[in-house]
mmCIF file of C-alpha atoms in Angstrom:
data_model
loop_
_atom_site.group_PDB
_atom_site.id
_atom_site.type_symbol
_atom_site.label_atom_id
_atom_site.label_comp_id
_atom_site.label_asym_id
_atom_site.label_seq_id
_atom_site.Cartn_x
_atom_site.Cartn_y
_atom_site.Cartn_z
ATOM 1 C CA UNK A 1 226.373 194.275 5.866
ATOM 2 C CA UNK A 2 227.312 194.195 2.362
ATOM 3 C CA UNK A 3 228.202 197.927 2.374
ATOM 4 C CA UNK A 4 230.544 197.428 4.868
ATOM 5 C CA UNK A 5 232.500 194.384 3.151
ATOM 6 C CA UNK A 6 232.605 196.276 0.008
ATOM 7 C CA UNK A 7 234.435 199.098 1.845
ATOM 8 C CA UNK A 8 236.827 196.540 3.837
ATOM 9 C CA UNK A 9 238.019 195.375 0.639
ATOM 10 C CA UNK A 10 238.203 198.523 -1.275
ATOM 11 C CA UNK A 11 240.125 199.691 2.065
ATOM 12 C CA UNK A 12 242.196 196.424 1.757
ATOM 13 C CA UNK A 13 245.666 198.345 0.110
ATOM 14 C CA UNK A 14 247.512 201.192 -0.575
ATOM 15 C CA UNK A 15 246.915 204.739 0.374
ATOM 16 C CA UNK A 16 245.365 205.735 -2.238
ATOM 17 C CA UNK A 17 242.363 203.395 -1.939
ATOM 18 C CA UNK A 18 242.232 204.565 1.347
ATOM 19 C CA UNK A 19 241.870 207.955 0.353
ATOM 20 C CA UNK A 20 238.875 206.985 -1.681
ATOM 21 C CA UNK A 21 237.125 205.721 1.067
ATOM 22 C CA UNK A 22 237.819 208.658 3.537
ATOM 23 C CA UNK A 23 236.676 210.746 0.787
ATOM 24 C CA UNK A 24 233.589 208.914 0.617
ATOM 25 C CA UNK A 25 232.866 210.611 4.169
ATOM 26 C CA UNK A 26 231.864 206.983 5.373
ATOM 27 C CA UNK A 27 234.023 207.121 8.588
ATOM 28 C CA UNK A 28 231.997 208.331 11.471
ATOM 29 C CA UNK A 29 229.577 206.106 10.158
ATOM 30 C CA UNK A 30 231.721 203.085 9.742
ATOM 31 C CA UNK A 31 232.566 203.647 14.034
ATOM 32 C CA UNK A 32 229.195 204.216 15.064
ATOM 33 C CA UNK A 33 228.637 200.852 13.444
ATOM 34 C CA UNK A 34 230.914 199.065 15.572
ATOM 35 C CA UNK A 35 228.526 199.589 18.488
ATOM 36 C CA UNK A 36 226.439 197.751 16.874
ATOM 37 C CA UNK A 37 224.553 194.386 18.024
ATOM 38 C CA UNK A 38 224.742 192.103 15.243
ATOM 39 C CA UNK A 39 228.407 191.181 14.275
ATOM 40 C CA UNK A 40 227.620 190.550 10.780
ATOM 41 C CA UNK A 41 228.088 194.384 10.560
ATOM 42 C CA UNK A 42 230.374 194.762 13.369
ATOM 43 C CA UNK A 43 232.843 192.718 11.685
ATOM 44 C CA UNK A 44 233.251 194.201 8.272
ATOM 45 C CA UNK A 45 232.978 197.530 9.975
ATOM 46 C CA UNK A 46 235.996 196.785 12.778
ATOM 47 C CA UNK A 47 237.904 195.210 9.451
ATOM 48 C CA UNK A 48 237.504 198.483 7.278
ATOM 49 C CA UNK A 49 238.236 200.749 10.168
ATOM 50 C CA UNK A 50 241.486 198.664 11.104
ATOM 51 C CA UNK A 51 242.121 199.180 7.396
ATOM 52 C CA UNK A 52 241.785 202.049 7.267
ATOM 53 C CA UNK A 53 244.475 203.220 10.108
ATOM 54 C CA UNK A 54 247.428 200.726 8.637
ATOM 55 C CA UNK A 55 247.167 204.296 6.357
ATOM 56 C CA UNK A 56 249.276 207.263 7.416
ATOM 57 C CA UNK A 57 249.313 209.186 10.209
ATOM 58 C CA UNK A 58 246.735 211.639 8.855
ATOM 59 C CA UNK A 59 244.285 208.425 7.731
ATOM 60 C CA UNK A 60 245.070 207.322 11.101
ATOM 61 C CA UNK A 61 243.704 210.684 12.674
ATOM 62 C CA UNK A 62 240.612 210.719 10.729
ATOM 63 C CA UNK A 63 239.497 207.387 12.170
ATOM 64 C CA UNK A 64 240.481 208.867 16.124
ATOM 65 C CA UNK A 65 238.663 212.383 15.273
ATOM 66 C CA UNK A 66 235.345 210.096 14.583
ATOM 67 C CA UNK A 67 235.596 208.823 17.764
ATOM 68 C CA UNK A 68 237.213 204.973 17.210
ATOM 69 C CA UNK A 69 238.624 204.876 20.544
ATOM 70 C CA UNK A 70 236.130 204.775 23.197
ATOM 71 C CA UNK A 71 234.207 201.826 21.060
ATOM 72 C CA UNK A 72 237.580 200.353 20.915
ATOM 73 C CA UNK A 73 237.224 200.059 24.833
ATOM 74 C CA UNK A 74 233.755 198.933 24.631
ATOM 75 C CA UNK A 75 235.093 196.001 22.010
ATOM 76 C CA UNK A 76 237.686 195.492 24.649
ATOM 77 C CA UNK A 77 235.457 195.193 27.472
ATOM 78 C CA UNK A 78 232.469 193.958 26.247
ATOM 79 C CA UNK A 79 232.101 189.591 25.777
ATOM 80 C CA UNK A 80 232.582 189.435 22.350
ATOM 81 C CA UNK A 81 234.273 186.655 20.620
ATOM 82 C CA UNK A 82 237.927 185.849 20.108
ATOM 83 C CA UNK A 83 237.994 187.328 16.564
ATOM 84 C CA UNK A 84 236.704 190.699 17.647
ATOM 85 C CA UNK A 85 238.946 191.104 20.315
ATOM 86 C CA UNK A 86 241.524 189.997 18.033
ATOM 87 C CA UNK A 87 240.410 192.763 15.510
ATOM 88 C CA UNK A 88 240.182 195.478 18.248
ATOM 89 C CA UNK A 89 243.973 194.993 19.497
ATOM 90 C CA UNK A 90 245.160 194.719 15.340
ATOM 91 C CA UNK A 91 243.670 198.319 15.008
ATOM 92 C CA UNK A 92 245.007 199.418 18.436
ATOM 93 C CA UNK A 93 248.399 198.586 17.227
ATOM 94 C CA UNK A 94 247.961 200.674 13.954
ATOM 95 C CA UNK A 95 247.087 203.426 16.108
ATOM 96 C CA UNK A 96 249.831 203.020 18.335
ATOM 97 C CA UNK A 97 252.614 202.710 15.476
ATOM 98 C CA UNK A 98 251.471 206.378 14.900
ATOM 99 C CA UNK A 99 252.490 209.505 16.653
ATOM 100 C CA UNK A 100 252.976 210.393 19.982
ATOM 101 C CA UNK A 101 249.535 212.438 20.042
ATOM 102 C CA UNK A 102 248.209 209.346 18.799
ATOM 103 C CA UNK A 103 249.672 206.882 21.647
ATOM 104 C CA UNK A 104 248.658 209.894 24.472
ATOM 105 C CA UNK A 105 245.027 209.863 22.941
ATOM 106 C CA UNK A 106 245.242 205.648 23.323
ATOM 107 C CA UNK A 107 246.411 206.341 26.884
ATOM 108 C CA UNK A 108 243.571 209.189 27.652
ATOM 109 C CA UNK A 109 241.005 206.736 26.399
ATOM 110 C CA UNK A 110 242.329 204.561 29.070
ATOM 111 C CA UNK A 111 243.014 201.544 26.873
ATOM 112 C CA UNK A 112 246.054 200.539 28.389
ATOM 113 C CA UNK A 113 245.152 198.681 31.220
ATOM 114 C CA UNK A 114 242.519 196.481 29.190
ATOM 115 C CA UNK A 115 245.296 196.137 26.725
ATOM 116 C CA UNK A 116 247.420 195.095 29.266
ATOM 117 C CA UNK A 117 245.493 192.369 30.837
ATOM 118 C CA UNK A 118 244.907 190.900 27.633
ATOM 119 C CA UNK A 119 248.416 190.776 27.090
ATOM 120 C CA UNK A 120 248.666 188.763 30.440
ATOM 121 C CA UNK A 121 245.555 186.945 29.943
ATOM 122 C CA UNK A 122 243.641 186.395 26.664
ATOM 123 C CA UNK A 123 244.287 183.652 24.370
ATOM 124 C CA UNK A 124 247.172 183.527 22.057
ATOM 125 C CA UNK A 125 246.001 185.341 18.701
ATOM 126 C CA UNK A 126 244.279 188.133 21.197
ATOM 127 C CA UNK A 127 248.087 188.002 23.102
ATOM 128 C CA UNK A 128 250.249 188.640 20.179
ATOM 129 C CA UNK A 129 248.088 191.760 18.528
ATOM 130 C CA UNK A 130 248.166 192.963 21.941
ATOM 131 C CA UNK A 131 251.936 192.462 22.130
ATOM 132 C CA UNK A 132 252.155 194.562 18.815
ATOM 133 C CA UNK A 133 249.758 197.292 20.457
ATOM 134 C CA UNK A 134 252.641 198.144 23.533
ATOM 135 C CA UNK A 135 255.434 197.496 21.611
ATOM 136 C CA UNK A 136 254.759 200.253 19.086
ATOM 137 C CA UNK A 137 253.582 202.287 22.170
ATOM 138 C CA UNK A 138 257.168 201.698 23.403
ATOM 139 C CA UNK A 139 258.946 202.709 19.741
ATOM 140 C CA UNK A 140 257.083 205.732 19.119
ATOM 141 C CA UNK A 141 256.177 206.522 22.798
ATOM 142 C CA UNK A 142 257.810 209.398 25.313
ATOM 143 C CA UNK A 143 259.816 208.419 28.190
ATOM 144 C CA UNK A 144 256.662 209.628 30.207
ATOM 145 C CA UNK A 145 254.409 207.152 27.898
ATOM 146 C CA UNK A 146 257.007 203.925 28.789
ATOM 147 C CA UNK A 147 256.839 204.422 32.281
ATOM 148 C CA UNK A 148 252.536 204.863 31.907
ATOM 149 C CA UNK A 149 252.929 201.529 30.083
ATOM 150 C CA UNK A 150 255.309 200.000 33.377
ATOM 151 C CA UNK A 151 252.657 201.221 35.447
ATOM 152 C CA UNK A 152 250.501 199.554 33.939
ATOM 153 C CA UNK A 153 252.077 196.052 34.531
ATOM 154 C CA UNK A 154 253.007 195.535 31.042
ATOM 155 C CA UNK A 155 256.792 194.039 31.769
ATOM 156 C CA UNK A 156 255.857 190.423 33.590
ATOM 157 C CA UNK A 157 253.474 189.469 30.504
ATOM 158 C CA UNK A 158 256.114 190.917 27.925
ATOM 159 C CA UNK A 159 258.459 188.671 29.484
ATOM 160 C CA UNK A 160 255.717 185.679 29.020
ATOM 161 C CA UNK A 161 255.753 186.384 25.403
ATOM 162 C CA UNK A 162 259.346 185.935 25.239
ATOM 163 C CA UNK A 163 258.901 181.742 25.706
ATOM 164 C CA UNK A 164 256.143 181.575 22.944
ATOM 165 C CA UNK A 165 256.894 179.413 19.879
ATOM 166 C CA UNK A 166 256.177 182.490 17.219
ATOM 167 C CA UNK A 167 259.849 183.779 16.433
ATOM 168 C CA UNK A 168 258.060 187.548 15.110
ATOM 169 C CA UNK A 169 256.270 187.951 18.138
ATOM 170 C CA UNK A 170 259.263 186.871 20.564
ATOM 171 C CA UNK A 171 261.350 189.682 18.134
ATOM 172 C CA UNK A 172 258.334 192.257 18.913
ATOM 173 C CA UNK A 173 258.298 191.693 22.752
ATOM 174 C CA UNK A 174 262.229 191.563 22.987
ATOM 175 C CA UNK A 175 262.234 195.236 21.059
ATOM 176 C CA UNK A 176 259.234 196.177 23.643
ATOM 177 C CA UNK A 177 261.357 195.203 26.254
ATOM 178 C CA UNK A 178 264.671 197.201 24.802
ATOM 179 C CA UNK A 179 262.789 200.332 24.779
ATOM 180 C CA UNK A 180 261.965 200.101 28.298
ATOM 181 C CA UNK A 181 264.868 199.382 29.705
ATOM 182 C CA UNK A 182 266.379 202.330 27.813
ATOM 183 C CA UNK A 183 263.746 204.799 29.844
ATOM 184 C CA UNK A 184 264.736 202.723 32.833
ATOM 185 C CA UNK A 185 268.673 203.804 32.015
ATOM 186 C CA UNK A 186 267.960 207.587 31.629
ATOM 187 C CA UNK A 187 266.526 207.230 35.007
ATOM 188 C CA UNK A 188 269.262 205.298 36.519
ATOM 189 C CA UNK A 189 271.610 208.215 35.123
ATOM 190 C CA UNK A 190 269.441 210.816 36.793
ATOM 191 C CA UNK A 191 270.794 212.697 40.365
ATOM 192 C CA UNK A 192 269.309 211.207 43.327
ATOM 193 C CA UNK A 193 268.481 207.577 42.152
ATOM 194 C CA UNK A 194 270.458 204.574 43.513
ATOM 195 C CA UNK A 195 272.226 204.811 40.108
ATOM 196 C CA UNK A 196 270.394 200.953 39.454
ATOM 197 C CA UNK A 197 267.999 200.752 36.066
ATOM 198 C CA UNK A 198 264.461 200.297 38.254
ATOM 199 C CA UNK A 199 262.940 198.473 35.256
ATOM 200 C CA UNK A 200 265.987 196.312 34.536
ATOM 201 C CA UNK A 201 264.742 195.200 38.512
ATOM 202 C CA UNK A 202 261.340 194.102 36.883
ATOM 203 C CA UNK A 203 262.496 192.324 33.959
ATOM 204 C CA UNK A 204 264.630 190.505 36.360
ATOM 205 C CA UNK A 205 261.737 190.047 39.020
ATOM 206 C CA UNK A 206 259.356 189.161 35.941
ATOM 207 C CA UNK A 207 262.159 186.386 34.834
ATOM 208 C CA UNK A 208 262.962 188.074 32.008
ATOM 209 C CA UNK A 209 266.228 187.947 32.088
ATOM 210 C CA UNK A 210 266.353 183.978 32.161
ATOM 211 C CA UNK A 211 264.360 183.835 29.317
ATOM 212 C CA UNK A 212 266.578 186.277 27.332
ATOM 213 C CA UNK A 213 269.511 184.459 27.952
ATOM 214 C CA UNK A 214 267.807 180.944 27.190
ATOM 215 C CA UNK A 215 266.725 183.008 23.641
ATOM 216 C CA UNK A 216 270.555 182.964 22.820
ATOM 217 C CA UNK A 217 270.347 179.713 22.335
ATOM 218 C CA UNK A 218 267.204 179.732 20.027
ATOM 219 C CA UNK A 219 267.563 178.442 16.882
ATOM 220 C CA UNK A 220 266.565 181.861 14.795
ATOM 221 C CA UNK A 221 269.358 183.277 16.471
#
């Protein structure tokens, strides 16, 4: 337990002290230890890894090539407390602010859909980390990712976030939603289609559009 605090606060910076703990070939450990049972070592473990992949892409990588995503799903899944779920979807979203490789190996781990429901259903502080985890999916995503994420059902709960009382996180969900609708215009341009933007249809169906134009009104501008 100690060991694993000491690294989440030597990990706790720039790039450089990240470095030094990659270097310390403590990685694979570090995510075999958040399987594990007691969360006085899960936690400092899930903190150092998350960490660990606000780093570069590269850092990022090293943390995915030990295996971090499937025991993401597990933390996901399993009945853990608030904060852990909390801490899962924080890393997720460092992961998914990475490349597109990155995002596809978040969608291959099938993460999506639990991130997803969250999203729709979790409490508030699990909400808005998951918020951050599909809206970088959506900024650094392929048009093929987007419409995996639509798929998924993320637009109706993106539109929820948009009424929340956190101006960042409305900000977050309103670029999520941009990005989508772009996709959703290169399809409406495409030969064949009924030249309408199919996921401007779900915003509106998911009441998004009332809630955009009631933001214009909101006091942050």
């Amino acid at each position: 337990t100690d060991a694993c605090w000491a690294l989440s606060y030597l990990s706790d910076g720039d790039n450089d002290r990240i470095d030094k703990v990659i270097e310390a070939n403590v990685c694979r450990r570090l995510v075999e230890m958040l399987m594990h049972p007691s969360p006085a070592v899960l936690v400092p473990a899930l903190r150092t890894v998350g960490n660990i992949v606000t780093g570069n892409d590269m850092q990022t990588q090293v943390i995915i090539n030990c295996g971090v995503l499937p025991c993401l799903m597990q933390l996901l899944l399993a009945n853990h407390k608030k904060s852990i779920k909390k801490e899962a979807c924080w890393t997720l979203s460092n992961i998914t602010a990475g490349t597109k490789e990155q995002i596809q190996a978040v969608f291959e781990a099938n993460l999506i859909a639990p991130l997803v429901k969250l999203l729709a259903t979790a409490e508030y502080d699990i909400k808005k980390e998951a918020a951050w985890a599909i809206s970088n999916a959506t900024s650094g995503g392929t048009a093929e990712q987007i419409s995996k994420l639509v798929e998924n059902g993320c637009i109706r709960p993106m539109c929820d976030m948009l009424v929340v009382n956190d101006t960042r996180i409305v900000i977050v969900a309103l670029e999520g939603l941009e990005n989508i609708l772009k996709v959703g215009e290169q399809m409406r341009r495409m030969p064949g289609t009924d030249g309408t933007n199919p996921y401007g249809r779900l915003v509106e169906v998911a009441e998004g559009l009332d809630k955009i134009e009631a933001l214009q009104d909101h006091p942050a501008e």
